[in-house]
PDB file of C-alpha atoms and ligand atoms in Angstrom:
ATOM      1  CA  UNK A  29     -21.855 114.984-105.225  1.00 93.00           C
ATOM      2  CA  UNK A  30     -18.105 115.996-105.454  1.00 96.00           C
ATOM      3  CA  UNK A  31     -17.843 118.563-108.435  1.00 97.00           C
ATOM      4  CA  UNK A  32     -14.601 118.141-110.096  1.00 98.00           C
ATOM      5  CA  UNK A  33     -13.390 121.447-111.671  1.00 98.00           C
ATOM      6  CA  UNK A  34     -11.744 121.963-115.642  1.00 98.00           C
ATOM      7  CA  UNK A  35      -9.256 124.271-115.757  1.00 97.00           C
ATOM      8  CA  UNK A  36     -11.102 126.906-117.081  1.00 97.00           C
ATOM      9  CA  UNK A  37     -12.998 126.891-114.181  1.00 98.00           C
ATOM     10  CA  UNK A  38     -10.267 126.701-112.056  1.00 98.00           C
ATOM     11  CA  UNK A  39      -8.353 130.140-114.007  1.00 98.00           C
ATOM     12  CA  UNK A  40     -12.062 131.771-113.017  1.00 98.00           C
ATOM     13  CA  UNK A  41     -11.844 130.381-109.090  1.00 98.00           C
ATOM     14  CA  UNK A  42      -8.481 131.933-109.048  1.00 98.00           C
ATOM     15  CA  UNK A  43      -9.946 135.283-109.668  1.00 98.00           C
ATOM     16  CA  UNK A  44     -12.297 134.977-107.480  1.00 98.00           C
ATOM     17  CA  UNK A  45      -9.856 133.988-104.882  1.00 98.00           C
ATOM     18  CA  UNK A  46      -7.604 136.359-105.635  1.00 98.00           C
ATOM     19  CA  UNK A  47     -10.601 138.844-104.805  1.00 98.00           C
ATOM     20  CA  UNK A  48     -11.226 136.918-101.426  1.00 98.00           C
ATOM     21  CA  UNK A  49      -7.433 137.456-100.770  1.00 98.00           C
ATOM     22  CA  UNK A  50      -7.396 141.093-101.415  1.00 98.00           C
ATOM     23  CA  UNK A  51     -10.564 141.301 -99.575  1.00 98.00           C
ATOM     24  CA  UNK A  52      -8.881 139.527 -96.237  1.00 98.00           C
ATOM     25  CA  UNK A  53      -6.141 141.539 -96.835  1.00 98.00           C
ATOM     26  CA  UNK A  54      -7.319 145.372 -96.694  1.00 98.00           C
ATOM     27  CA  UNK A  55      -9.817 144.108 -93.477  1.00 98.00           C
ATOM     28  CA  UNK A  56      -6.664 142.709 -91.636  1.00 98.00           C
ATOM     29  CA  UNK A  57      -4.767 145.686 -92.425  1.00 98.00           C
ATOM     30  CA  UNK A  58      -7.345 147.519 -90.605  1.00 98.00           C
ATOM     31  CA  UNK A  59      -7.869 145.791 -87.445  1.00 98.00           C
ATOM     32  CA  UNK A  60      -6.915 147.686 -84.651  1.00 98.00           C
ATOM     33  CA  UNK A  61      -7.862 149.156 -81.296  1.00 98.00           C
ATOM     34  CA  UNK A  62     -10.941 151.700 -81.352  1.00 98.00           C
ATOM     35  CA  UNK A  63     -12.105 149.872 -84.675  1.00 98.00           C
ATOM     36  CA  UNK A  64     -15.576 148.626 -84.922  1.00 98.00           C
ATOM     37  CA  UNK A  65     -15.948 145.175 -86.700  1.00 98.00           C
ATOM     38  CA  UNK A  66     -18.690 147.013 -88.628  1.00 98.00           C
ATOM     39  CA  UNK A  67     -16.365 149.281 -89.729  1.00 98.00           C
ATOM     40  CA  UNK A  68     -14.282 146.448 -90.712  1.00 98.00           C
ATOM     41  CA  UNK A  69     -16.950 144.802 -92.518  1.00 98.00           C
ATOM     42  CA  UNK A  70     -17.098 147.760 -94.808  1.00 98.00           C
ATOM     43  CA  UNK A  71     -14.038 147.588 -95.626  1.00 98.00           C
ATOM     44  CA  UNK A  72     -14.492 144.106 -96.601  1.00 98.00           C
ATOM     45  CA  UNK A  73     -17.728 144.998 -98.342  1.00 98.00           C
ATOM     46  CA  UNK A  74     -16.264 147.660-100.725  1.00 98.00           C
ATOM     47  CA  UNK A  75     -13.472 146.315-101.951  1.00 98.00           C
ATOM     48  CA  UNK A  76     -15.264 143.349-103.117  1.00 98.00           C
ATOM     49  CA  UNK A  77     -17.724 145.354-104.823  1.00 98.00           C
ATOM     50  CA  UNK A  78     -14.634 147.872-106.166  1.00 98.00           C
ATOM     51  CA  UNK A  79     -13.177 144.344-107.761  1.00 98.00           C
ATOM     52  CA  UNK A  80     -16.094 143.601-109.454  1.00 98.00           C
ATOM     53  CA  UNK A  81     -16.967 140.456-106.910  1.00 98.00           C
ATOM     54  CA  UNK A  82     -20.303 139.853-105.066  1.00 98.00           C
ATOM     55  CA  UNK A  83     -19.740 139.538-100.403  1.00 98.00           C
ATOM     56  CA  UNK A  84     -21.134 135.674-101.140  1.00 98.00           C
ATOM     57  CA  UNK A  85     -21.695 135.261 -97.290  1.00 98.00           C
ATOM     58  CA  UNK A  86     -23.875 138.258 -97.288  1.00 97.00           C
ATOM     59  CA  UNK A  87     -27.360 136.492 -97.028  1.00 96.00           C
ATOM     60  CA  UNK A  88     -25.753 133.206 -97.106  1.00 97.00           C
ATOM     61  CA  UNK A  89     -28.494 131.244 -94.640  1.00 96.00           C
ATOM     62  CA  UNK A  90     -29.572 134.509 -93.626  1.00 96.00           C
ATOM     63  CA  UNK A  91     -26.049 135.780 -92.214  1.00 97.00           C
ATOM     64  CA  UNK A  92     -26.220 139.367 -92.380  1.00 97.00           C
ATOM     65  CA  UNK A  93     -22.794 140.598 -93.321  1.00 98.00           C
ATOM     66  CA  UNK A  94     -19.883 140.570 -95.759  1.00 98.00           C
ATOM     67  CA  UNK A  95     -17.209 139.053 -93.155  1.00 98.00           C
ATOM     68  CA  UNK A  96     -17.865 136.994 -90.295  1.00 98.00           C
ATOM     69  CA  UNK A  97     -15.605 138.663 -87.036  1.00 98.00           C
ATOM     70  CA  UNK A  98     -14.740 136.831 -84.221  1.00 98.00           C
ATOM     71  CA  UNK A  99     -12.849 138.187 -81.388  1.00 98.00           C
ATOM     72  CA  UNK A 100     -11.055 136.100 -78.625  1.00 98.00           C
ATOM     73  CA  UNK A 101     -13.381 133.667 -77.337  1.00 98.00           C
ATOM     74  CA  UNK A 102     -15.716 133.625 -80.598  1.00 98.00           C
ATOM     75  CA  UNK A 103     -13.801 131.248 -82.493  1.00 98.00           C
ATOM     76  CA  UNK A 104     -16.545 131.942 -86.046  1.00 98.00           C
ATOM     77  CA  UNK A 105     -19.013 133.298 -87.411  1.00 98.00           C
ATOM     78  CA  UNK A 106     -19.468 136.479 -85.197  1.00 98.00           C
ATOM     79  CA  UNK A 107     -21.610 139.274 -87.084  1.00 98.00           C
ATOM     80  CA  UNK A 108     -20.171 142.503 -87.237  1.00 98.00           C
ATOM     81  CA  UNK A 109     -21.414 144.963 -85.327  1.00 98.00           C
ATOM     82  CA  UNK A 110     -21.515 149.003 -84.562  1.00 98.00           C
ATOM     83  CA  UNK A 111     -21.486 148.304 -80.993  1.00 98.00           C
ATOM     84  CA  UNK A 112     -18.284 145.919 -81.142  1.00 98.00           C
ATOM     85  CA  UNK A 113     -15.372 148.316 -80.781  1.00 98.00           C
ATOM     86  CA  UNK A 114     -11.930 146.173 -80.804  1.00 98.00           C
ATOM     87  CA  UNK A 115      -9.451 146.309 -78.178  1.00 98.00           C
ATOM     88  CA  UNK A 116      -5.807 146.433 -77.414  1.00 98.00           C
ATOM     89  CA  UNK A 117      -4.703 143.127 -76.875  1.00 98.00           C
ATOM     90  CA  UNK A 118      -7.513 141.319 -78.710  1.00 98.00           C
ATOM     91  CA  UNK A 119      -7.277 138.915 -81.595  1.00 98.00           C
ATOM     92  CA  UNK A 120      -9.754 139.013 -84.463  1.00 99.00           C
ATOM     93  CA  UNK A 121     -10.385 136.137 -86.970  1.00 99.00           C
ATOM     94  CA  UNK A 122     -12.149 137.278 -89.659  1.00 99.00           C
ATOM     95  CA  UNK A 123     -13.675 135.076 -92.808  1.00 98.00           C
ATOM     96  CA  UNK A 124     -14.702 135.980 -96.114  1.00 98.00           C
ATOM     97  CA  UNK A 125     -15.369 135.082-100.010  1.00 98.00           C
ATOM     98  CA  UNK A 126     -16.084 136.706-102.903  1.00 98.00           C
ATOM     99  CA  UNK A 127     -17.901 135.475-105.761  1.00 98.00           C
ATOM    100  CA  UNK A 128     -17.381 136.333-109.310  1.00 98.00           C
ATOM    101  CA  UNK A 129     -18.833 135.021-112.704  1.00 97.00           C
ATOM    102  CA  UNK A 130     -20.155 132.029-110.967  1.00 98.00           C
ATOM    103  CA  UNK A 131     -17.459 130.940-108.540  1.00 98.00           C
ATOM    104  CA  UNK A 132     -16.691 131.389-105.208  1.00 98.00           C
ATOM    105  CA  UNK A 133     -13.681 131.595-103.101  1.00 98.00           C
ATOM    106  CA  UNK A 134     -12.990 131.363 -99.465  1.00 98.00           C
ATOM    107  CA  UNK A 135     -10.671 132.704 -96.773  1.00 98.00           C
ATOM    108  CA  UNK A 136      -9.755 133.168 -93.315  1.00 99.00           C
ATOM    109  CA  UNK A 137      -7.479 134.356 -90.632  1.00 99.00           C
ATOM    110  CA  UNK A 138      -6.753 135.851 -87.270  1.00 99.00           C
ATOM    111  CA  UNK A 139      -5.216 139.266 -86.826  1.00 99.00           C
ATOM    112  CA  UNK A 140      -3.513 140.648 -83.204  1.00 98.00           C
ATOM    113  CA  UNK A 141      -4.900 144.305 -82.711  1.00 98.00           C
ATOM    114  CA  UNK A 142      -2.102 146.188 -81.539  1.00 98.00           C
ATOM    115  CA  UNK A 143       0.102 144.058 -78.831  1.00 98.00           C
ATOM    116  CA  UNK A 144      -0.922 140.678 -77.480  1.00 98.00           C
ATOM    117  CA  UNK A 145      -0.017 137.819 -75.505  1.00 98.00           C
ATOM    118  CA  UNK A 146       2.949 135.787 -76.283  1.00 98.00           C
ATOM    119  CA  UNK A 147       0.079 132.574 -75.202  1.00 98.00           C
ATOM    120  CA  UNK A 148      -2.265 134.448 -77.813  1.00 98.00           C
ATOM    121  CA  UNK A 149       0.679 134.685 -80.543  1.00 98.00           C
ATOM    122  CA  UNK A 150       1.418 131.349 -80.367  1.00 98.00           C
ATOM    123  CA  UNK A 151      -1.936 129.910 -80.942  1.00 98.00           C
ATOM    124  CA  UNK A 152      -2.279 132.259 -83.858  1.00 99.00           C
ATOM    125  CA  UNK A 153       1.165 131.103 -85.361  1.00 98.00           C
ATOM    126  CA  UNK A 154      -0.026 127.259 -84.338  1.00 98.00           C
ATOM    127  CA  UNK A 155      -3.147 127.603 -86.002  1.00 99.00           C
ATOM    128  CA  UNK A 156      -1.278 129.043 -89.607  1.00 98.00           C
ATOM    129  CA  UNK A 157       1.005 126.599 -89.055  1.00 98.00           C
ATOM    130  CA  UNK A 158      -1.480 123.191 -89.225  1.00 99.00           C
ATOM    131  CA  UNK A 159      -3.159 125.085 -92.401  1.00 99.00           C
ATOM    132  CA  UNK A 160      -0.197 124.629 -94.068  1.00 98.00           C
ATOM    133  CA  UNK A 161       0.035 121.271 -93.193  1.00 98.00           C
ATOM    134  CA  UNK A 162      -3.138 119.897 -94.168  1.00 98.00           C
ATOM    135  CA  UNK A 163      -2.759 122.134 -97.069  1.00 98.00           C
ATOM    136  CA  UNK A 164       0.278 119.591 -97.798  1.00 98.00           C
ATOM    137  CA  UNK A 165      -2.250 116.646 -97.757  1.00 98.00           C
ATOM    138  CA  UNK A 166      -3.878 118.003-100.119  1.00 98.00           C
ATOM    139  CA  UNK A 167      -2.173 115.896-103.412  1.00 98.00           C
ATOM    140  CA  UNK A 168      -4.084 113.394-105.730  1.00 98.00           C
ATOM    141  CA  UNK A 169      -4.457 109.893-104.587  1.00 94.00           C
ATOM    142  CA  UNK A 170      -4.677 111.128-100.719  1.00 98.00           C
ATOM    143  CA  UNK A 171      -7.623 110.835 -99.141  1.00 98.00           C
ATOM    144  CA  UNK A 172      -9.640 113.742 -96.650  1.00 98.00           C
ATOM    145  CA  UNK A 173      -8.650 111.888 -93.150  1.00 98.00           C
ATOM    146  CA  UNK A 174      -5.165 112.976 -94.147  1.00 98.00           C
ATOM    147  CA  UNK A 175      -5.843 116.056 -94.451  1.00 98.00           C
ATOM    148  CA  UNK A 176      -7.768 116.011 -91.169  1.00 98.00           C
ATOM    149  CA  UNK A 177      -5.275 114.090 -89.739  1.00 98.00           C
ATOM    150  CA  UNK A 178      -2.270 116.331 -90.690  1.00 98.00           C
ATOM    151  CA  UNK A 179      -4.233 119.240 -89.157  1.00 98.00           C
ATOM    152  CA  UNK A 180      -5.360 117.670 -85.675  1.00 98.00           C
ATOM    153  CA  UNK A 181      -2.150 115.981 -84.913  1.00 98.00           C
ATOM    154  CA  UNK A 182      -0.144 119.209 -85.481  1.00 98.00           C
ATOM    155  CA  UNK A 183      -2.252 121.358 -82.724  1.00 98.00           C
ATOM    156  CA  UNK A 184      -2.698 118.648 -80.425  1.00 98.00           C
ATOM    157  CA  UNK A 185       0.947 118.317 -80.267  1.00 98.00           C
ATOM    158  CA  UNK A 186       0.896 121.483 -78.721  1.00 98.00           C
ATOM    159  CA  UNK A 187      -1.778 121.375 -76.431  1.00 98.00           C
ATOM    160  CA  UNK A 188      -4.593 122.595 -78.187  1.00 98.00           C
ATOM    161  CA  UNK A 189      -8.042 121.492 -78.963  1.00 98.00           C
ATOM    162  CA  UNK A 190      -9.606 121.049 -82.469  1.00 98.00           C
ATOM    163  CA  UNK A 191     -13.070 121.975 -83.351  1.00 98.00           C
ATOM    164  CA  UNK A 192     -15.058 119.354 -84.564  1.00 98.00           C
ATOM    165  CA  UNK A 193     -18.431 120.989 -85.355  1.00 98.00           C
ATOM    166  CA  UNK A 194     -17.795 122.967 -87.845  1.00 98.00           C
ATOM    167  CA  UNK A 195     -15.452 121.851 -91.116  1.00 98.00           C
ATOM    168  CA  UNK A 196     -13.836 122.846 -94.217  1.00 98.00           C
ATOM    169  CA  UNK A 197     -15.792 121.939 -97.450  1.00 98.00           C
ATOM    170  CA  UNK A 198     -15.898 121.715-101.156  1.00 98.00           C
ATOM    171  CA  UNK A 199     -15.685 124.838-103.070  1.00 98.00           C
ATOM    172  CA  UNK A 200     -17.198 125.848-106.647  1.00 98.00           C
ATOM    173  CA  UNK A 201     -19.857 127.377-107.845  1.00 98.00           C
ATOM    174  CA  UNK A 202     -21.748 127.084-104.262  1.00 98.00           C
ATOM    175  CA  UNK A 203     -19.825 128.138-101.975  1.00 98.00           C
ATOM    176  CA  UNK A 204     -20.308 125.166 -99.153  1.00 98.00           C
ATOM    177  CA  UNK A 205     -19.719 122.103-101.515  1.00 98.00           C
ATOM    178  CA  UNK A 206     -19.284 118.294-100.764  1.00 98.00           C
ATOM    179  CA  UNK A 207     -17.059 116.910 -99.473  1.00 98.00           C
ATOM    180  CA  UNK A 208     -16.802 117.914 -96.111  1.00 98.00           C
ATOM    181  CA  UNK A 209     -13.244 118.976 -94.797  1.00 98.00           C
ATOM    182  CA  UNK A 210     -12.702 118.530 -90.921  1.00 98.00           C
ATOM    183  CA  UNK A 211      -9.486 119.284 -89.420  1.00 98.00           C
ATOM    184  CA  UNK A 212      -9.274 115.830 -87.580  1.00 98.00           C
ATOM    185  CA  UNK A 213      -9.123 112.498 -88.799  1.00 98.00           C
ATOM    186  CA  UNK A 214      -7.144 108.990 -89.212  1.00 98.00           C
ATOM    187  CA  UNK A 215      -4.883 109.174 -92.764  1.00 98.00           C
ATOM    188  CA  UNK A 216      -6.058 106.657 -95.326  1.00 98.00           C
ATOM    189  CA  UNK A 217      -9.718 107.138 -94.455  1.00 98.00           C
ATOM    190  CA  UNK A 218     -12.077 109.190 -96.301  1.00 97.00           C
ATOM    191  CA  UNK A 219     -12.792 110.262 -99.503  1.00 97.00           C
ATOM    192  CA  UNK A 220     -10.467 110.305-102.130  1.00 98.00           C
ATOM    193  CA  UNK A 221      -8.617 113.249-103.732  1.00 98.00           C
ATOM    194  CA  UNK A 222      -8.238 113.784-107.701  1.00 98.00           C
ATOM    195  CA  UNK A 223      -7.839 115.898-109.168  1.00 98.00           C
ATOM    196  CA  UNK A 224     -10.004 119.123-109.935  1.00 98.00           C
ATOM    197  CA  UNK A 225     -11.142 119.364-106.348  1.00 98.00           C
ATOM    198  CA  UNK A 226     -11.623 122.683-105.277  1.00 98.00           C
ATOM    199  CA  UNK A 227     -11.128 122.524-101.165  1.00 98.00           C
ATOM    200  CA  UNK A 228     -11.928 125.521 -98.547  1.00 98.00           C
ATOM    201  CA  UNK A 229      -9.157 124.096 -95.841  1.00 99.00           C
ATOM    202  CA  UNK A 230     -10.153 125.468 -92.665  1.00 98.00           C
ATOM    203  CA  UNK A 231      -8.846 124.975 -88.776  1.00 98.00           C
ATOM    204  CA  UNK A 232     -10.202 126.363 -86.503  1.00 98.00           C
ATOM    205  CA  UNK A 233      -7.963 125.849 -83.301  1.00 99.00           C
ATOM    206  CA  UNK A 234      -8.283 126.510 -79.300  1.00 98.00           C
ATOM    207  CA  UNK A 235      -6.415 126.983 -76.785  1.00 98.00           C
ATOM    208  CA  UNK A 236      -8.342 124.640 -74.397  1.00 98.00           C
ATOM    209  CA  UNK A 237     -11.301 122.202 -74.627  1.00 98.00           C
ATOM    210  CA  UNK A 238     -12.124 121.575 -78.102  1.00 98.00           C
ATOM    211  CA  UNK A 239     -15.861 122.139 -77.179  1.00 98.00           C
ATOM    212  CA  UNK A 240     -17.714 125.060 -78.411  1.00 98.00           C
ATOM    213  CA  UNK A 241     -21.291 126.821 -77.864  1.00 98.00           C
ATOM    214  CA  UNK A 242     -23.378 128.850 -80.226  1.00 98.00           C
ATOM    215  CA  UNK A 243     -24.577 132.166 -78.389  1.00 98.00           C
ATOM    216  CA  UNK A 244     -28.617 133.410 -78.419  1.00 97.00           C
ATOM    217  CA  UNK A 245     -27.950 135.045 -81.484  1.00 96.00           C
ATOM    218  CA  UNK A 246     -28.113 132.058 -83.266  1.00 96.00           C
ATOM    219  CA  UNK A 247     -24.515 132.886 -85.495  1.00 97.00           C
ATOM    220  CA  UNK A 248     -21.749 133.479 -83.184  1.00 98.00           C
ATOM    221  CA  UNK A 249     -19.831 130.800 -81.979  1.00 98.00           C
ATOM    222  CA  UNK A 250     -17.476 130.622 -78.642  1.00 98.00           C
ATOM    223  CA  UNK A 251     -15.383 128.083 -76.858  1.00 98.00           C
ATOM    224  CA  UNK A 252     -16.914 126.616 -73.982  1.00 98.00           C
ATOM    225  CA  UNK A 253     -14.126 127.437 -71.399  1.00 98.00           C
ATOM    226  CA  UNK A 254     -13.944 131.157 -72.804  1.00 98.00           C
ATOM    227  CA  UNK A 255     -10.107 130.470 -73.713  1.00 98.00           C
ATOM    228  CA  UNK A 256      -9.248 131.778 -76.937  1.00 98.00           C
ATOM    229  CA  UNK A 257     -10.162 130.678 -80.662  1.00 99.00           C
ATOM    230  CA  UNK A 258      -8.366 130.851 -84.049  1.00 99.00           C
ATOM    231  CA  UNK A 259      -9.282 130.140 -87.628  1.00 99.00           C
ATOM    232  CA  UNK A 260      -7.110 130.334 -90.712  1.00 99.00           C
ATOM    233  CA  UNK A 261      -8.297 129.350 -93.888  1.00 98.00           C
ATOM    234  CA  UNK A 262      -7.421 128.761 -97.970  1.00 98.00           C
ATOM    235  CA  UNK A 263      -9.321 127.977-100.541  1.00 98.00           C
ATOM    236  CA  UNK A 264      -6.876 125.339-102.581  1.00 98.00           C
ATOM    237  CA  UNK A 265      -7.087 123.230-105.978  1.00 98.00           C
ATOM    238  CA  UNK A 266      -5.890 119.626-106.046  1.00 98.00           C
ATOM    239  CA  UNK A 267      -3.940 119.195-109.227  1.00 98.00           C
ATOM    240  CA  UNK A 268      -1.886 116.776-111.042  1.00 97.00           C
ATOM    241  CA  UNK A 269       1.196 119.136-109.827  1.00 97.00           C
ATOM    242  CA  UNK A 270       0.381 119.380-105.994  1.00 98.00           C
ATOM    243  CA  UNK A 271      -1.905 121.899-104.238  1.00 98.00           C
ATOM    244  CA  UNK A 272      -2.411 125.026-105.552  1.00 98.00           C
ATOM    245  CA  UNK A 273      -3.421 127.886-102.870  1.00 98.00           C
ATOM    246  CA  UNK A 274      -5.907 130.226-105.028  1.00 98.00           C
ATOM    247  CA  UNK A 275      -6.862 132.787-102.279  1.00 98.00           C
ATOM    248  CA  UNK A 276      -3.929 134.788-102.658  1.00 98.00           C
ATOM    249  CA  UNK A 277      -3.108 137.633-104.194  1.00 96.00           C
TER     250      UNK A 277
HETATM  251 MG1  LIG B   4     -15.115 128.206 -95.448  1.00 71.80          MG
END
């Protein structure tokens, strides 16, 4: 069941959003080399809690963290660790959400730690990019395949392959809502967007085969070549004037 949002709801999204945003924010800030991602995680973790907000991934299926840190290959859902010091050179996607008086919000992207690869820039830059196309989509009377489609057609363009295990989705009250969101798809197709639909829009891009693995820890995921992965992500509202971004500050 799609859960259309009033605007109240929506005004108490947007603080939670704004929350997630902040949250994103301060952990990017602080990714660089010698940093643990458990140290980063803290970060995360109290200035949630300083805002008022609840880490809504932390127990989420049993994930054991605030943010979800994925380095290089890992292109989501790696759990941050003590032992996982970054590195010069790396790149570091990290996702997060806040929830606060019953709503969620959602967001995601990759950060360089200290200097990287002009290859590495430009899939981060790519991968921003075809958010902010799909994000364009996102308008009532479209439908989810262009969304999908706006995304997949962007970074294949340019070389790149797009996930297709693991999606965008609804947003509200639970944080993983219907519908699903992937970032691939044929325009016209799929469901249809009105508005009061609350989307978490979320490619995740890389820079070779589009096929990924989940390691024996059961959470992190990783390309299958071991080329590199990134994953930007918003948490927007499809209104009667356009798409509205809520996970910023
Ligand atoms: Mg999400």
């Amino acid at each position: 069941m799609i859960v259309l949002k009033t605007n109240r709801e929506l005004a108490l999204m947007r603080e939670a959003c704004r929350i997630s945003a902040g949250a994103l924010k301060v952990a990017g800030e602080a990714v660089q080399p010698g940093v643990t991602t458990e140290e980063i995680d803290k970060i995360a973790y109290d200035y949630i809690k300083k805002n008022g907000g609840e880490p809504n991934f932390l127990n989420l299926y049993g994930f054991p963290a605030t943010a979800c840190i994925s380095i290089n290959q890992e292109v989501i859902h790696g759990i941050p660790s003590k032992k996982r010091k970054i590195e010069e050179g790396d790149i570091v996607s990290i996702d997060l959400g806040a929830k606060l008086e019953g709503y969620n919000g959602d967001n995601a992207a990759t950060f360089a730690a200290g200097k990287i690869s002009p290859e590495a820039q430009r899939l981060i830059d790519t991968t921003r990019e075809s958010l902010y196309e799909g994000i364009k989509m996102a308008v009532v009377g479209g439908r989810i395949g262009d969304i999908g489609h706006a995304v997949q057609s962007y970074c294949e363009k340019r070389g790149y392959g797009v996930v297709r295990e693991f999606v965008g989705h609804g947003i509200g009250k639970k944080l993983h809502e219907e519908p699903s969101v992937p970032n691939f798809g044929t325009p016209g197709r799929g469901v249809r967007l009105m508005p009061g639909m609350t989307l978490a829009i979320e490619p995740m891009i890389n820079e070779g085969s589009k096929n990924v693995r989940t390691l024996s820890d059961e959470w992190t995921v990783v390309t299958s070549d071991g080329k590199l992965s990134a994953h930007f992500e918003h948490t927007v509202a499809i209104t009667v004037d356009g798409p509205k971004i809520l996970t910023v500050l």
